[in-house]
């Protein structure tokens, strides 16, 4: 395979939406720090929704972003939390994968912490190829050709080869 066509894990984002519940938010911050080893940031509201009792600047969730080789290692552990099985609906058409882990104790190597309780979280993975920086750089931004973008099929095959992924649809056929 040509080195410009090699696919890698660009970033991995762990997210917990807690709503107005500050106790759950603090537990979520502890959980994300325990899983990733990095300090998470609290996400704040930007709009006012009176029916939900939300006003701007109110913390309602937390997230942590991991990049580089650490992201690939953590992704292996997190896929173990869902038994290395995902559905085709977890993939979009641009090389992104999103899935939820219902309980953090499903992740191999994670023990139950009574302070945290049982909390789930969302995982979002962005796959990239060399040359994707052209889309994000500050000066002379350019689009990446559709031939160079990662398709859904390429993302599935990358995860099957490198992370031993099984599709739920394939398992149902057997």
PDB file of C-alpha atoms in Angstrom:
ATOM      1  CA  UNK A   1       0.000   0.000   0.000  1.00  0.00           C
ATOM      2  CA  UNK A   2       1.184   3.526  -0.747  1.00  0.00           C
ATOM      3  CA  UNK A   3       2.322   5.355   2.400  1.00  0.00           C
ATOM      4  CA  UNK A   4       0.026   8.319   1.646  1.00  0.00           C
ATOM      5  CA  UNK A   5      -2.939   5.920   1.775  1.00  0.00           C
ATOM      6  CA  UNK A   6      -2.012   4.542   5.215  1.00  0.00           C
ATOM      7  CA  UNK A   7      -4.738   5.109   7.789  1.00  0.00           C
ATOM      8  CA  UNK A   8      -4.044   6.016  11.412  1.00  0.00           C
ATOM      9  CA  UNK A   9      -6.050   6.990  14.481  1.00  0.00           C
ATOM     10  CA  UNK A  10      -6.044  10.798  14.485  1.00  0.00           C
ATOM     11  CA  UNK A  11      -7.789  11.362  17.791  1.00  0.00           C
ATOM     12  CA  UNK A  12     -10.047   9.689  20.302  1.00  0.00           C
ATOM     13  CA  UNK A  13     -12.570  11.673  22.351  1.00  0.00           C
ATOM     14  CA  UNK A  14     -14.253  10.334  25.497  1.00  0.00           C
ATOM     15  CA  UNK A  15     -17.409  12.223  26.488  1.00  0.00           C
ATOM     16  CA  UNK A  16     -19.849  12.089  29.390  1.00  0.00           C
ATOM     17  CA  UNK A  17     -23.017  14.179  29.350  1.00  0.00           C
ATOM     18  CA  UNK A  18     -24.210  14.772  32.903  1.00  0.00           C
ATOM     19  CA  UNK A  19     -26.883  17.434  32.464  1.00  0.00           C
ATOM     20  CA  UNK A  20     -27.475  19.651  35.495  1.00  0.00           C
ATOM     21  CA  UNK A  21     -26.458  16.894  37.931  1.00  0.00           C
ATOM     22  CA  UNK A  22     -23.155  18.212  39.373  1.00  0.00           C
ATOM     23  CA  UNK A  23     -22.548  15.041  41.410  1.00  0.00           C
ATOM     24  CA  UNK A  24     -22.648  12.914  38.253  1.00  0.00           C
ATOM     25  CA  UNK A  25     -20.391  15.461  36.527  1.00  0.00           C
ATOM     26  CA  UNK A  26     -17.708  15.157  39.224  1.00  0.00           C
ATOM     27  CA  UNK A  27     -17.921  11.359  39.055  1.00  0.00           C
ATOM     28  CA  UNK A  28     -17.559  11.596  35.275  1.00  0.00           C
ATOM     29  CA  UNK A  29     -14.430  13.754  35.611  1.00  0.00           C
ATOM     30  CA  UNK A  30     -12.891  11.143  37.954  1.00  0.00           C
ATOM     31  CA  UNK A  31     -13.823   8.327  35.572  1.00  0.00           C
ATOM     32  CA  UNK A  32     -12.331   9.979  32.479  1.00  0.00           C
ATOM     33  CA  UNK A  33      -9.127  10.755  34.381  1.00  0.00           C
ATOM     34  CA  UNK A  34      -8.959   7.129  35.539  1.00  0.00           C
ATOM     35  CA  UNK A  35      -9.473   5.746  32.012  1.00  0.00           C
ATOM     36  CA  UNK A  36      -7.280   8.144  30.031  1.00  0.00           C
ATOM     37  CA  UNK A  37      -4.716   9.335  32.563  1.00  0.00           C
ATOM     38  CA  UNK A  38      -5.258  12.905  31.350  1.00  0.00           C
ATOM     39  CA  UNK A  39      -7.263  15.694  32.979  1.00  0.00           C
ATOM     40  CA  UNK A  40     -10.674  16.147  31.315  1.00  0.00           C
ATOM     41  CA  UNK A  41     -12.277  19.504  30.571  1.00  0.00           C
ATOM     42  CA  UNK A  42     -15.817  20.434  31.552  1.00  0.00           C
ATOM     43  CA  UNK A  43     -18.128  21.337  28.694  1.00  0.00           C
ATOM     44  CA  UNK A  44     -20.359  24.339  29.270  1.00  0.00           C
ATOM     45  CA  UNK A  45     -23.642  25.391  27.739  1.00  0.00           C
ATOM     46  CA  UNK A  46     -23.698  28.171  25.194  1.00  0.00           C
ATOM     47  CA  UNK A  47     -27.464  28.677  24.920  1.00  0.00           C
ATOM     48  CA  UNK A  48     -30.298  29.268  27.330  1.00  0.00           C
ATOM     49  CA  UNK A  49     -33.080  26.691  27.385  1.00  0.00           C
ATOM     50  CA  UNK A  50     -35.603  27.761  30.001  1.00  0.00           C
ATOM     51  CA  UNK A  51     -37.666  24.563  29.848  1.00  0.00           C
ATOM     52  CA  UNK A  52     -34.610  22.515  30.875  1.00  0.00           C
ATOM     53  CA  UNK A  53     -33.335  25.077  33.383  1.00  0.00           C
ATOM     54  CA  UNK A  54     -30.128  25.630  31.420  1.00  0.00           C
ATOM     55  CA  UNK A  55     -28.337  28.966  31.141  1.00  0.00           C
ATOM     56  CA  UNK A  56     -25.069  29.921  29.388  1.00  0.00           C
ATOM     57  CA  UNK A  57     -21.860  28.952  31.179  1.00  0.00           C
ATOM     58  CA  UNK A  58     -23.400  26.085  33.165  1.00  0.00           C
ATOM     59  CA  UNK A  59     -21.185  22.935  33.131  1.00  0.00           C
ATOM     60  CA  UNK A  60     -23.172  19.993  31.751  1.00  0.00           C
ATOM     61  CA  UNK A  61     -20.544  17.439  30.731  1.00  0.00           C
ATOM     62  CA  UNK A  62     -16.881  16.558  30.469  1.00  0.00           C
ATOM     63  CA  UNK A  63     -14.594  15.251  27.757  1.00  0.00           C
ATOM     64  CA  UNK A  64     -10.985  14.316  27.138  1.00  0.00           C
ATOM     65  CA  UNK A  65      -9.145  14.121  23.799  1.00  0.00           C
ATOM     66  CA  UNK A  66      -6.271  11.706  23.239  1.00  0.00           C
ATOM     67  CA  UNK A  67      -4.020  11.867  20.179  1.00  0.00           C
ATOM     68  CA  UNK A  68      -1.136   9.870  18.783  1.00  0.00           C
ATOM     69  CA  UNK A  69      -0.120   6.318  19.694  1.00  0.00           C
ATOM     70  CA  UNK A  70      -1.866   6.598  23.083  1.00  0.00           C
ATOM     71  CA  UNK A  71      -5.180   6.908  21.222  1.00  0.00           C
ATOM     72  CA  UNK A  72      -4.650   3.615  19.375  1.00  0.00           C
ATOM     73  CA  UNK A  73      -3.715   1.791  22.590  1.00  0.00           C
ATOM     74  CA  UNK A  74      -6.750   3.157  24.427  1.00  0.00           C
ATOM     75  CA  UNK A  75      -9.011   2.291  21.485  1.00  0.00           C
ATOM     76  CA  UNK A  76      -7.953  -1.369  21.780  1.00  0.00           C
ATOM     77  CA  UNK A  77      -8.987  -1.363  25.451  1.00  0.00           C
ATOM     78  CA  UNK A  78     -12.270   0.434  24.764  1.00  0.00           C
ATOM     79  CA  UNK A  79     -13.229  -1.936  21.953  1.00  0.00           C
ATOM     80  CA  UNK A  80     -12.722  -4.730  24.478  1.00  0.00           C
ATOM     81  CA  UNK A  81     -15.471  -3.067  26.514  1.00  0.00           C
ATOM     82  CA  UNK A  82     -17.935  -3.720  23.682  1.00  0.00           C
ATOM     83  CA  UNK A  83     -16.530  -7.216  22.931  1.00  0.00           C
ATOM     84  CA  UNK A  84     -14.800  -5.932  19.753  1.00  0.00           C
ATOM     85  CA  UNK A  85     -18.218  -5.734  18.072  1.00  0.00           C
ATOM     86  CA  UNK A  86     -19.642  -2.672  16.355  1.00  0.00           C
ATOM     87  CA  UNK A  87     -22.492  -2.099  13.943  1.00  0.00           C
ATOM     88  CA  UNK A  88     -22.193  -0.441  10.541  1.00  0.00           C
ATOM     89  CA  UNK A  89     -24.325   2.363  11.989  1.00  0.00           C
ATOM     90  CA  UNK A  90     -21.391   3.307  14.240  1.00  0.00           C
ATOM     91  CA  UNK A  91     -19.423   4.439  11.159  1.00  0.00           C
ATOM     92  CA  UNK A  92     -20.033   7.584   9.139  1.00  0.00           C
ATOM     93  CA  UNK A  93     -18.913   8.199   5.570  1.00  0.00           C
ATOM     94  CA  UNK A  94     -15.789  10.191   6.466  1.00  0.00           C
ATOM     95  CA  UNK A  95     -13.697   7.858   8.607  1.00  0.00           C
ATOM     96  CA  UNK A  96     -15.274   8.595  11.982  1.00  0.00           C
ATOM     97  CA  UNK A  97     -16.493   5.993  14.449  1.00  0.00           C
ATOM     98  CA  UNK A  98     -18.727   6.564  17.467  1.00  0.00           C
ATOM     99  CA  UNK A  99     -19.935   4.063  20.016  1.00  0.00           C
ATOM    100  CA  UNK A 100     -21.018   3.958  23.622  1.00  0.00           C
ATOM    101  CA  UNK A 101     -19.671   1.948  26.536  1.00  0.00           C
ATOM    102  CA  UNK A 102     -22.608   1.221  28.848  1.00  0.00           C
ATOM    103  CA  UNK A 103     -20.555   0.503  31.975  1.00  0.00           C
ATOM    104  CA  UNK A 104     -16.882   1.298  32.459  1.00  0.00           C
ATOM    105  CA  UNK A 105     -16.370  -1.987  34.331  1.00  0.00           C
ATOM    106  CA  UNK A 106     -16.784  -3.784  30.963  1.00  0.00           C
ATOM    107  CA  UNK A 107     -13.376  -2.424  29.882  1.00  0.00           C
ATOM    108  CA  UNK A 108     -10.597  -4.979  30.462  1.00  0.00           C
ATOM    109  CA  UNK A 109      -8.377  -3.960  33.379  1.00  0.00           C
ATOM    110  CA  UNK A 110     -10.905  -1.562  34.930  1.00  0.00           C
ATOM    111  CA  UNK A 111     -12.147  -2.292  38.426  1.00  0.00           C
ATOM    112  CA  UNK A 112     -15.329  -1.040  40.059  1.00  0.00           C
ATOM    113  CA  UNK A 113     -14.858   2.129  42.104  1.00  0.00           C
ATOM    114  CA  UNK A 114     -17.618   2.657  44.706  1.00  0.00           C
ATOM    115  CA  UNK A 115     -17.018   6.437  44.682  1.00  0.00           C
ATOM    116  CA  UNK A 116     -17.899   6.603  40.983  1.00  0.00           C
ATOM    117  CA  UNK A 117     -20.623   3.965  40.770  1.00  0.00           C
ATOM    118  CA  UNK A 118     -21.685   2.663  37.362  1.00  0.00           C
ATOM    119  CA  UNK A 119     -21.394   5.229  34.568  1.00  0.00           C
ATOM    120  CA  UNK A 120     -21.236   4.868  30.805  1.00  0.00           C
ATOM    121  CA  UNK A 121     -19.694   7.202  28.248  1.00  0.00           C
ATOM    122  CA  UNK A 122     -19.402   7.875  24.530  1.00  0.00           C
ATOM    123  CA  UNK A 123     -16.305   7.254  22.416  1.00  0.00           C
ATOM    124  CA  UNK A 124     -15.642   9.115  19.154  1.00  0.00           C
ATOM    125  CA  UNK A 125     -12.699   8.151  16.952  1.00  0.00           C
ATOM    126  CA  UNK A 126     -11.380  10.132  13.992  1.00  0.00           C
ATOM    127  CA  UNK A 127      -9.288   8.273  11.432  1.00  0.00           C
ATOM    128  CA  UNK A 128      -6.830  10.196   9.255  1.00  0.00           C
ATOM    129  CA  UNK A 129      -4.423   9.822   6.385  1.00  0.00           C
ATOM    130  CA  UNK A 130      -1.228  11.775   5.751  1.00  0.00           C
ATOM    131  CA  UNK A 131      -2.182  15.099   4.160  1.00  0.00           C
ATOM    132  CA  UNK A 132      -5.271  15.801   6.270  1.00  0.00           C
ATOM    133  CA  UNK A 133      -3.474  18.742   7.869  1.00  0.00           C
ATOM    134  CA  UNK A 134      -4.127  20.645   4.627  1.00  0.00           C
ATOM    135  CA  UNK A 135      -7.807  20.918   5.673  1.00  0.00           C
ATOM    136  CA  UNK A 136      -7.061  22.228   9.171  1.00  0.00           C
ATOM    137  CA  UNK A 137      -4.009  24.468   8.838  1.00  0.00           C
ATOM    138  CA  UNK A 138      -4.387  28.179   9.437  1.00  0.00           C
ATOM    139  CA  UNK A 139      -2.972  29.449   6.141  1.00  0.00           C
ATOM    140  CA  UNK A 140      -3.856  28.197   2.659  1.00  0.00           C
ATOM    141  CA  UNK A 141      -6.576  25.758   3.706  1.00  0.00           C
ATOM    142  CA  UNK A 142      -7.584  23.448   0.897  1.00  0.00           C
ATOM    143  CA  UNK A 143     -10.084  20.626   0.584  1.00  0.00           C
ATOM    144  CA  UNK A 144      -8.831  17.056   0.483  1.00  0.00           C
ATOM    145  CA  UNK A 145      -9.836  15.174  -2.649  1.00  0.00           C
ATOM    146  CA  UNK A 146     -12.676  12.694  -2.292  1.00  0.00           C
ATOM    147  CA  UNK A 147     -10.295   9.981  -3.507  1.00  0.00           C
ATOM    148  CA  UNK A 148      -8.025  10.639  -0.528  1.00  0.00           C
ATOM    149  CA  UNK A 149     -10.789  10.750   2.093  1.00  0.00           C
ATOM    150  CA  UNK A 150     -11.526   7.669   4.164  1.00  0.00           C
ATOM    151  CA  UNK A 151     -14.701   5.825   3.193  1.00  0.00           C
ATOM    152  CA  UNK A 152     -16.876   3.745   5.482  1.00  0.00           C
ATOM    153  CA  UNK A 153     -15.555   0.510   3.945  1.00  0.00           C
ATOM    154  CA  UNK A 154     -11.924   1.582   4.423  1.00  0.00           C
ATOM    155  CA  UNK A 155     -12.597   2.479   8.065  1.00  0.00           C
ATOM    156  CA  UNK A 156     -14.209  -0.918   8.687  1.00  0.00           C
ATOM    157  CA  UNK A 157     -11.336  -2.805   7.040  1.00  0.00           C
ATOM    158  CA  UNK A 158      -8.750  -0.753   9.003  1.00  0.00           C
ATOM    159  CA  UNK A 159     -10.397  -1.658  12.310  1.00  0.00           C
ATOM    160  CA  UNK A 160     -10.767  -5.312  11.299  1.00  0.00           C
ATOM    161  CA  UNK A 161      -7.058  -5.593  10.429  1.00  0.00           C
ATOM    162  CA  UNK A 162      -5.584  -3.605  13.311  1.00  0.00           C
ATOM    163  CA  UNK A 163      -8.098  -3.994  16.162  1.00  0.00           C
ATOM    164  CA  UNK A 164      -9.764  -7.395  15.481  1.00  0.00           C
ATOM    165  CA  UNK A 165     -13.171  -5.790  15.028  1.00  0.00           C
ATOM    166  CA  UNK A 166     -16.252  -7.901  14.301  1.00  0.00           C
ATOM    167  CA  UNK A 167     -19.357  -6.395  12.738  1.00  0.00           C
ATOM    168  CA  UNK A 168     -22.667  -7.292  14.388  1.00  0.00           C
ATOM    169  CA  UNK A 169     -24.238  -7.711  10.937  1.00  0.00           C
ATOM    170  CA  UNK A 170     -21.635 -10.328   9.963  1.00  0.00           C
ATOM    171  CA  UNK A 171     -22.165 -12.179  13.225  1.00  0.00           C
ATOM    172  CA  UNK A 172     -25.935 -12.316  12.636  1.00  0.00           C
ATOM    173  CA  UNK A 173     -25.366 -13.928   9.211  1.00  0.00           C
ATOM    174  CA  UNK A 174     -23.348 -16.799  10.705  1.00  0.00           C
TER     175      UNK A 174
END
